[in-house]
Coordinates of C-alpha atoms and ligand atoms in Angstrom, one line a residue:
M1 CA 128.7 86.2 5.1
K2 CA 126.6 86.5 8.3
K3 CA 123.9 89.1 8.1
T4 CA 124.3 91.7 10.8
T5 CA 121.8 94.5 11.1
F6 CA 122.9 98.1 11.5
F7 CA 121.9 97.9 15.2
A8 CA 123.9 94.7 15.8
A9 CA 127.0 96.0 13.9
L10 CA 126.8 99.2 15.9
A11 CA 126.6 97.3 19.1
L12 CA 129.7 95.3 18.1
G13 CA 131.5 98.5 17.4
L14 CA 130.5 99.9 20.7
S15 CA 131.4 96.9 22.7
A16 CA 134.9 97.0 21.2
G17 CA 135.1 100.5 22.5
T18 CA 135.1 102.2 19.1
L19 CA 132.6 103.1 16.4
A20 CA 133.7 101.3 13.2
P21 CA 134.7 104.0 10.8
A22 CA 132.1 104.3 8.0
D23 CA 134.7 103.7 5.3
S24 CA 136.6 100.8 6.7
A25 CA 136.4 97.5 4.8
N26 CA 135.3 95.8 8.0
A27 CA 132.3 98.0 8.4
A28 CA 131.5 97.6 4.7
E29 CA 131.1 93.9 5.3
Q30 CA 129.0 94.2 8.4
R31 CA 126.5 96.9 8.2
F32 CA 123.0 96.4 6.9
M33 CA 119.8 98.4 6.9
S34 CA 116.4 96.9 6.1
I35 CA 113.3 98.6 4.8
G36 CA 109.8 97.1 5.6
T37 CA 107.4 97.6 2.7
G38 CA 104.2 95.7 1.7
G39 CA 103.1 93.0 -0.7
V40 CA 105.2 92.6 -3.9
T41 CA 102.4 93.9 -6.2
G42 CA 101.9 97.1 -4.3
V43 CA 103.9 100.4 -4.5
Y44 CA 105.6 100.2 -1.1
Y45 CA 107.8 97.3 -2.3
P46 CA 109.2 99.1 -5.4
T47 CA 109.5 102.3 -3.2
G48 CA 111.8 100.4 -0.8
G49 CA 113.7 99.0 -3.9
A50 CA 114.1 102.5 -5.3
I51 CA 115.4 103.9 -2.0
C52 CA 117.9 101.0 -1.6
R53 CA 119.1 101.4 -5.1
L54 CA 120.2 105.0 -4.4
V55 CA 121.7 104.1 -1.0
N56 CA 123.6 101.1 -2.4
K57 CA 125.0 103.1 -5.3
N58 CA 127.5 104.7 -2.8
R59 CA 128.1 101.5 -0.8
R60 CA 131.9 101.8 -1.3
E61 CA 131.9 105.1 0.5
H62 CA 129.6 104.4 3.4
G63 CA 129.8 100.6 3.8
I64 CA 126.1 100.0 4.3
R65 CA 124.0 97.5 2.3
C66 CA 120.3 98.4 2.1
S67 CA 117.8 95.6 1.6
V68 CA 114.0 95.5 1.2
E69 CA 111.6 93.2 2.9
S70 CA 108.1 92.4 1.6
T71 CA 105.9 92.6 4.7
G72 CA 102.3 92.7 5.9
G73 CA 102.2 96.5 5.5
S74 CA 102.1 99.7 7.5
V75 CA 101.1 98.5 11.0
Y76 CA 103.6 95.6 10.8
N77 CA 106.3 98.0 9.7
V78 CA 105.8 100.4 12.6
N79 CA 105.6 97.6 15.2
T80 CA 108.7 95.9 13.8
I81 CA 110.7 99.2 13.8
R82 CA 109.6 99.7 17.4
A83 CA 110.9 96.2 18.2
Q84 CA 114.2 97.1 16.5
D85 CA 113.9 94.3 13.9
L86 CA 113.7 96.8 11.0
E87 CA 115.4 100.1 10.7
F88 CA 113.0 101.8 8.2
G89 CA 109.5 101.3 6.8
V90 CA 106.9 102.7 4.5
V91 CA 103.7 103.6 6.4
Q92 CA 100.5 105.3 5.8
S93 CA 100.3 108.8 7.3
D94 CA 97.2 107.8 9.4
V95 CA 99.2 104.9 10.8
Q96 CA 102.1 107.3 11.6
Y97 CA 99.8 109.7 13.4
N98 CA 98.1 107.0 15.4
A99 CA 101.3 105.2 16.3
Y100 CA 103.1 108.4 17.4
H101 CA 100.1 109.4 19.6
G102 CA 99.1 105.9 20.8
L103 CA 95.6 106.2 19.3
G104 CA 93.3 103.8 17.4
G105 CA 94.9 100.4 16.9
F106 CA 98.0 101.6 18.9
A107 CA 96.1 102.5 22.1
E108 CA 97.1 99.3 23.8
A109 CA 100.8 99.5 22.9
G110 CA 100.9 103.2 23.9
A111 CA 102.5 106.2 22.1
F112 CA 105.6 105.3 20.1
E113 CA 107.5 108.4 21.1
G114 CA 110.7 107.3 19.4
L115 CA 109.0 107.1 16.0
R116 CA 110.7 109.5 13.5
A117 CA 109.7 110.7 10.1
V118 CA 112.2 110.8 7.2
F119 CA 110.1 112.0 4.3
S120 CA 106.7 111.5 2.7
V121 CA 106.3 110.1 -0.7
Y122 CA 103.1 110.0 -2.8
A123 CA 99.3 110.1 -2.1
E124 CA 97.5 106.9 -1.2
P125 CA 93.8 107.1 -1.9
V126 CA 91.2 104.7 -0.7
T127 CA 91.1 102.4 -3.7
I128 CA 88.1 100.0 -4.1
L129 CA 87.8 97.6 -7.0
A130 CA 84.6 95.7 -7.6
R131 CA 83.4 93.0 -10.1
D132 CA 81.3 94.6 -12.8
E133 CA 78.2 92.5 -12.2
K134 CA 78.0 93.7 -8.6
D135 CA 76.1 96.9 -8.0
I136 CA 79.0 98.6 -6.2
H137 CA 79.6 102.2 -7.2
N138 CA 80.4 103.9 -3.9
I139 CA 82.0 102.9 -0.7
T140 CA 78.6 102.7 1.0
D141 CA 77.5 100.0 -1.5
L142 CA 80.0 97.5 0.0
I143 CA 77.5 96.7 2.8
G144 CA 76.1 93.1 2.2
H145 CA 79.0 92.1 -0.1
R146 CA 82.0 89.9 0.2
V147 CA 84.9 92.4 0.7
N148 CA 88.6 92.0 1.3
I149 CA 89.5 94.4 4.1
G150 CA 93.1 93.2 4.4
N151 CA 95.4 91.2 6.6
A152 CA 96.0 92.2 10.2
G153 CA 99.2 94.3 10.1
S154 CA 98.2 96.1 6.9
G155 CA 97.5 99.8 6.7
Q156 CA 94.4 99.0 4.7
R157 CA 92.9 97.0 7.6
N158 CA 93.7 99.7 10.1
T159 CA 92.0 102.3 8.0
W160 CA 89.1 100.1 7.2
N161 CA 88.5 99.6 11.0
A162 CA 88.7 103.4 11.5
I163 CA 86.3 104.1 8.7
A164 CA 83.9 101.3 9.7
Q165 CA 83.8 102.7 13.3
A166 CA 83.1 106.2 12.0
F167 CA 80.4 105.0 9.7
G168 CA 78.8 102.8 12.4
W169 CA 79.5 99.5 10.6
S170 CA 80.6 96.2 11.9
D171 CA 82.2 93.3 10.0
D172 CA 78.8 91.6 10.3
D173 CA 77.4 94.2 7.9
L174 CA 79.5 92.5 5.2
R175 CA 78.5 89.1 3.8
L176 CA 82.2 88.2 4.1
A177 CA 85.1 90.2 5.6
A178 CA 88.0 88.6 3.9
E179 CA 91.5 89.0 5.4
L180 CA 93.7 88.4 2.3
K181 CA 97.1 89.9 1.8
S182 CA 97.3 92.6 -0.8
S183 CA 99.1 90.3 -3.2
E184 CA 96.2 87.9 -3.2
Q185 CA 93.3 90.1 -3.6
A186 CA 93.4 90.7 -7.4
E187 CA 93.2 87.0 -8.1
A188 CA 90.5 86.4 -5.5
L189 CA 88.4 89.1 -7.1
C190 CA 88.9 87.7 -10.6
D191 CA 88.2 84.2 -9.4
G192 CA 84.9 85.4 -7.9
K193 CA 85.9 84.6 -4.4
I194 CA 85.2 88.2 -3.3
D195 CA 83.0 90.9 -4.8
A196 CA 85.3 93.8 -4.0
Y197 CA 88.5 94.8 -2.3
F198 CA 89.3 97.9 -0.3
W199 CA 92.9 99.2 0.2
L200 CA 95.0 102.3 0.1
V201 CA 97.7 102.4 -2.6
G202 CA 99.7 104.8 -4.8
H203 CA 98.9 105.1 -8.5
P204 CA 99.6 103.7 -10.9
S205 CA 100.0 100.4 -9.1
A206 CA 100.7 96.9 -10.5
A207 CA 97.9 95.3 -8.5
T208 CA 95.3 97.7 -9.8
E209 CA 96.5 97.3 -13.4
E210 CA 96.5 93.5 -12.9
T211 CA 92.9 93.4 -11.7
L212 CA 91.4 95.7 -14.3
S213 CA 93.1 93.9 -17.1
S214 CA 92.4 90.4 -15.9
C215 CA 88.6 90.5 -15.4
D216 CA 85.5 92.7 -15.7
S217 CA 86.0 95.0 -12.8
H218 CA 86.0 98.7 -12.0
L219 CA 87.2 101.4 -9.6
V220 CA 84.6 102.6 -7.1
N221 CA 84.1 106.1 -5.6
A222 CA 84.4 106.8 -1.9
E223 CA 82.3 110.0 -1.5
G224 CA 79.2 111.4 0.1
E225 CA 78.0 112.7 3.4
L226 CA 79.7 110.1 5.6
V227 CA 83.0 110.7 3.9
D228 CA 82.6 114.5 4.4
L229 CA 81.9 114.1 8.1
L230 CA 84.9 111.8 8.5
L231 CA 87.2 114.3 6.8
A232 CA 85.9 117.2 8.8
D233 CA 86.8 115.2 12.0
T234 CA 90.2 113.7 11.1
P235 CA 93.4 115.6 10.5
Y236 CA 95.2 113.1 8.2
Y237 CA 92.6 112.4 5.5
R238 CA 92.4 114.4 2.4
Y239 CA 90.0 114.4 -0.6
A240 CA 91.7 112.6 -3.5
T241 CA 91.1 111.8 -7.2
I242 CA 92.2 108.9 -9.3
V243 CA 92.1 110.8 -12.5
A244 CA 90.4 109.6 -15.6
G245 CA 92.6 107.5 -17.8
T246 CA 95.0 106.4 -15.0
Y247 CA 93.8 102.9 -15.9
N248 CA 90.7 102.1 -18.0
N249 CA 88.5 104.5 -16.0
R250 CA 86.8 107.0 -18.3
S251 CA 85.9 109.4 -15.5
D252 CA 87.6 110.6 -12.3
I253 CA 87.2 108.4 -9.3
N254 CA 86.3 110.6 -6.3
T255 CA 87.8 109.3 -3.1
F256 CA 89.9 110.4 -0.1
G257 CA 93.1 109.1 1.4
V258 CA 96.3 109.5 3.2
G259 CA 100.0 109.9 2.2
A260 CA 102.6 107.2 2.0
T261 CA 105.4 108.2 4.4
F262 CA 108.9 106.9 5.2
V263 CA 109.8 106.4 8.9
T264 CA 112.5 105.2 11.3
S265 CA 113.1 105.5 15.0
T266 CA 115.4 107.3 17.5
D267 CA 117.1 103.9 17.9
V268 CA 118.5 104.1 14.4
P269 CA 121.9 106.0 14.3
E270 CA 122.0 109.5 12.9
E271 CA 124.6 108.4 10.3
A272 CA 122.3 105.7 8.8
V273 CA 119.4 108.0 8.4
Y274 CA 121.6 110.8 7.1
I275 CA 123.0 108.5 4.4
L276 CA 119.5 107.3 3.3
A277 CA 117.8 110.7 3.4
H278 CA 120.7 112.3 1.5
A279 CA 120.8 109.5 -1.1
V280 CA 117.1 110.2 -1.9
L281 CA 116.6 113.9 -1.6
A282 CA 120.0 114.9 -3.2
N283 CA 119.1 112.6 -6.2
L284 CA 115.4 113.3 -6.4
E285 CA 115.3 113.4 -10.2
D286 CA 116.8 109.9 -10.4
F287 CA 114.4 108.7 -7.7
K288 CA 111.4 110.1 -9.6
G289 CA 112.4 108.1 -12.6
L290 CA 112.2 104.8 -10.7
H291 CA 108.4 104.5 -10.4
P292 CA 105.5 106.4 -12.1
A293 CA 103.9 107.0 -8.7
F294 CA 106.8 109.3 -7.9
S295 CA 106.4 111.6 -10.9
G296 CA 104.7 114.5 -9.0
L297 CA 107.2 114.6 -6.0
V298 CA 108.4 118.0 -4.8
A299 CA 111.3 118.0 -2.3
E300 CA 109.9 120.8 0.0
Q301 CA 106.6 118.9 0.3
M302 CA 108.3 115.6 0.9
I303 CA 110.0 116.9 4.0
S304 CA 106.9 118.4 5.5
D305 CA 103.6 117.1 4.2
S306 CA 101.8 114.2 6.0
L307 CA 104.4 113.9 8.7
T308 CA 103.3 113.7 12.3
A309 CA 106.4 112.4 14.1
P310 CA 109.4 114.8 14.2
L311 CA 112.0 114.4 11.5
H312 CA 115.0 112.2 12.5
E313 CA 118.1 114.2 13.3
G314 CA 120.0 112.4 10.5
A315 CA 117.3 113.5 8.0
I316 CA 117.5 117.1 9.3
R317 CA 121.3 117.1 8.8
A318 CA 120.9 115.8 5.2
Y319 CA 118.2 118.4 4.4
R320 CA 120.3 121.2 5.8
E321 CA 123.3 120.1 3.7
I322 CA 121.2 119.9 0.6
G323 CA 119.8 123.4 1.3
L324 CA 116.2 122.3 1.9
M325 CA 116.2 123.5 5.5
E326 CA 117.7 126.4 7.4
Ligands
LIG1 N1 98.9 101.1 2.1 C1 99.1 99.6 2.2 C2 99.4 99.3 3.7 O1 99.9 100.1 4.4 C3 100.2 99.1 1.4 C4 100.2 99.6 0.0 C5 101.4 99.1 -0.9 O2 101.9 98.0 -0.7 O3 101.8 99.8 -1.8 O4 99.3 98.1 4.1

């Protein structure tokens, strides 16, 4: 069967002078929606999987097949949604903010006014892991070390650049600024190719678990005056804690971070967004059971917290129907 994206299928329907009815067998064979996520050991990838699982449960009714793509991360996802090659993506809230307003790494591309929020998911703290023999206990100790700051296209890289700029650092202040993908960084750390890695991820995450259980390594705080100044200046960062016992950490890790959010664009039809938003929010208890990072989710917060872009009209329809919005 030829894969046709939701966009392409809709265009076919339109060029034939009709919109294929959602429940026709024909539409059922033709319509796809894809979700851009991140590396396979992160939390974005299973998040996309959990969303698709709920959407695909009712495939017979709506005729849409939802699939997940492992990608380079937040910035890649936003840019690919903008280019209409993906319908949905998981993105950090700082990336959503900057893309919508055309700031930071998005200044050149300009504001992405068609960006639309669907819901937010869990907190994504700045998460730094370091080898035990390295004297790295706070974010400021990274200077002079070999650090993975992430591949271009990742949210972690985008946030690293923003933090480095605010702190007055350049990549030359590191002994090595590695550009590994998130799925490669645990092994690189344990093989001694890097001293630390910096990223933003939900907890618990497979990659963090893998690192801490494979070699002598520890979680690092991101706190102090520079962090306080940064947070006072920036609307989308929040103080955060990776609580004691989440992994093998005996004490709380004090850090800060963003939220993981789920986005789409005005180019994606109302019906597609409605079906997806309804599948998740009307079945939130099922969704929460699909990954431990979802355990604290609260519907009212998911449809308002950490969102910069306006909600997509399809999401608003779903939330009104579920009784979450007036
Ligand atoms: N926050 C990371 C990024 O935007 C991805 C984290 C994950 O894969 O769970 O690139």
